[in-house]
Steps between C-alpha positions, in 0.01 A plus 500: 500500500492857374514685831821695554678454834805666651830337410855582608610527139482806281322337204162581353538868424669649196879477487703822507626609160860457614525245782819420687775306325701205633803348325605139554861471387668774297276760335491557127172657402472655846862613524527842660161484670672507838649840414219681319123482470531570128807469279516804277705499181825601673472243780397235251808551283733509801355169617454308174726675249427559133321258272696302242408543132356172369359400165170319478674162458732570793213606726297192405805282573534653849130451574516141377817420696341611829165333415319832542125461490219749538437583865142616458322165508529312171875432531569508125872483405617858446761411236233338279275802539785738414592296191138477385461879517826558311404253228149645461637855478758399239247304296253788494757778474360694797635630830399292804378639832609413856233495774568462873202357686499649850122468541467291814123472510511202732454604866764255627786620274733793563845393373480690171369809675790484746747485210335788313485712815840420649718388205330644191827540309576129525169423328559772241851365439358167390232661284745739333753223450235296317385805303855572385560138400174486303522846347177606671415870512231481769498368858171493692471437875156394625409565865189508716617671818571872543821425690642299210374755247681785676822303548524387137426848364769641725746235382425572135551872566838422662598328175363775281239267348140588426215464256673722245835411354654850515797393292520152655449176313281363779192623678335359812162539662308383804147361476292479816203263522242444776598268784316193374609143450441509124710817461814288523395268216738558208237583239320730745821698554560527126142615448538763773827624345311545174246723674229238540337356813743297714330164444586207272375558145297180481740319265834340563803619302874458541655830599831386347329500161251784534489700822498872569387685189522173308879491541692199637512563875734369767285499812610371838460603860721732704697230683588326173660816361681562830637144493611555139696809603672311783584205273642729229730670750615185681513263205362143516786364710476747787121510476498123570703541820173487693188293461446162338719386207198466272328813630779736604461836668258637755122523511270765641204397716216687667420324827170590669205325660577352842812709563548800731559732203507460123858474374673490163779242518799457269646152534709255295293268283447164667474643851278277718149640541497443881817711531337789315186474712692486826711801402178699453353395835261232371460146624765301307247212479171681430167325438519604135683742270377672186781533245475725196221725622130483422565335165733256672456176691477387861755268659394272782708504822716197416576625150573854615741381768720315251490742205797700369402811305591413144306452178584132477419417861170687499394353165561151639256582781232648276591861572686790346675805634288724276527864597695412816225534762532270803209492744514269802190434706445492874345207685246750637322547168285284274703444183193437286332811635808696391482334156131585461566863589766525227285309248227760543751781450638332187147478360448873558833579330370378165539732203148394404593433138449125467264240639758305704584819693167682509286194577733212576703647787199625702344157448820331618506711817132429557523122473812506720300680767221242464743211536674647805162565659432126526381437145630146489669310220273633220591859592869410503472349153327820387810696609727280294266521202485880524881518511530277193246720322710818519850364437651568161200698376564856616624803310796503742640270767287633786246213489779241483684644798182533705401139430850379593479690829164343595587144397832509683322609819274194476804274458718657770251485788317166473410468869358851517318441173332187632397683819337777297344303218370212711450668836475830684846634414847489649406709804742783424394848390649677200760744632537676162878466494540522124538860383238669283464861382294726726136548424392863486387618841121537528392855431167669555336710231135443573424831671536359848688667782871429498664385821692764694828583328408317179538663161177526304526311170320661203204310357580304185331273251619256238540601138622329182711636217317334211786564260710256705252247638531156338226321692719272709242500781758484780346804673167321535670204663690719745210734579166330420312734736573800276577359155283285276560374147282552194423226250829569319710478816559875547463665844177665608561759775273688733519879522474474878784598731691198626426413863799502730488124548571446130767764461803279556382232257410764243856633512624145461279450192635823349861390554438159345305604192701333218421779252545781757147613410338507845544806722358684799372853454312764695124505439 
C-alpha cells in the first residue's frame, strides 16, 4: 500500500512556486497574465486603473453586496470582519493594523503565491484600500516563499512604501516565515510579525479585537484582498456579471494530484467540478477528489461528478472550498494509501504545543495504519475515536482539519476501506500523487568516502539554545535515535557527530522546532 509506482501524472513531488495559470471565462484576478509574467506598478495601473476612495462604511457595503468571504479556508464574511475591526478600534481609541496572509504552508496550494508573484499590486490595492478606510498606519504582508517575498518587496518599493514612514502616513513591511503548515495560521502569522516564533501562541484570541501588537487587526489572505480591489473598482453590479447570484465573482483554485501539471485556475463561481478537472487534463469522473486541501474533505466519485464549485453546494455535500485546493485521484492508486501518507505528514507538521497535536495526531496516523493493515472493525473504531479525541481541543485548527481529512477518507471510499480493514487490501499500490514538500536529500558526514563528484558535507551535531527551548519534546519524536527527554521533558543530546543516515531527519527536526531552539553546529 505504501510502495510508490510510476504514474503518468505529475503528482507526488512539490509543486512549483508559480505554476501555470488557466482562465475559464473572462479573467479578473489573472487579467494581464497573458501579456506579462509579472505586472509591475505601471502595467497594473494601465490594466486596472486607479482605486476609488471609499470610507469604511462604503467599503463594508461593497464587500457585503458581493458576499465577499475570506478565501483562506474559514470563509468568514469580510464585511463583518471589517466592521468588527473598525468598531474595536473606535471603542479603544487605537489605530488598527491590516495583515495580508500570503503564507501558503499547505503543499497543495499556490493561488496566493501566484497572485503575490504575478499581480502583487492587486493584492496591495485591497490591503491599502482597507487600511485607508480604517485609518490604519501599518500594513503587514506575511509570506513563506522567497519568490513571493522578493515580488512583494519590489512592489512596495515601486509604491515608495517601506518599514519607515519617511513623511508618509502609512508604513508597510514583509514578514517571512518557514514553509510549514502552521505558518499560515492567523495567530502564528501575528506572532511572527511581532518577532516571535511562527507558531500559534497556545491560546485562541480574536484578531479583530486584539491582534498584532494588541491592536485590532484586519487579517485575511491574499486572494481576499485582491477580490476586494476588483469589487471596489467594478462596483457590486458589474462584479456580479459573472458567477452565481448568491456568490458572485470568480474563484481561484490550485488543481494538482492526478493531472499532467499543477495549474492555478480562475473560474466563475458555480463552475462544474468535472469541467475544471477536464480543462486541467484530469479524468472528469475521477475515483475521488479532495476539495479544500489537507484540511479539507474527500468527495466520492458520484458526488464529485455532480458538484458545482460553490460554498452552498459543497456545504450540502459535507465539503468546503477551503483554501481552493482541488486534488483528483487516479484509478491507478490506492486512495486510502494516499490518505495515510498525508495523515502521517500532518502529524509531523504539529507545532508541538498541545496534546491533541503533539500526541493525538501521531496516534491518529498510527491507528489509521493499523486499520488499513487489516486490523478489523476494532481498529476502525479506534480511528474514529482518535479523531474525536483531537477535534475542538487544539491550540489552533490543525487537529480539527486533520481529523476531518481522515474521517472523510473513510466515508468516501467504503469499498476500499472494507478491502483493507477486513482483508488484504484493495490490490493497488500508493502512487504518491498528492504533493508534499521535499525531504532533505540524504547527506553523508560520517567520515566515509564520498561518491565520485559528490560534495563533502561537513560533520555536524545537534545543539540546543537553552534560552529558547520550552520543552515541547517534538525533536525527540522526530529523531528518537539522537534525542532523548529528561524527567522534565527537555531534550537530552549526545555530543557525537550525527551519522549520515540521520542527517535529513535532523534537519527536519531543526526546521520544525516550535521555539526555534534546536540547531546543527560543527563539532
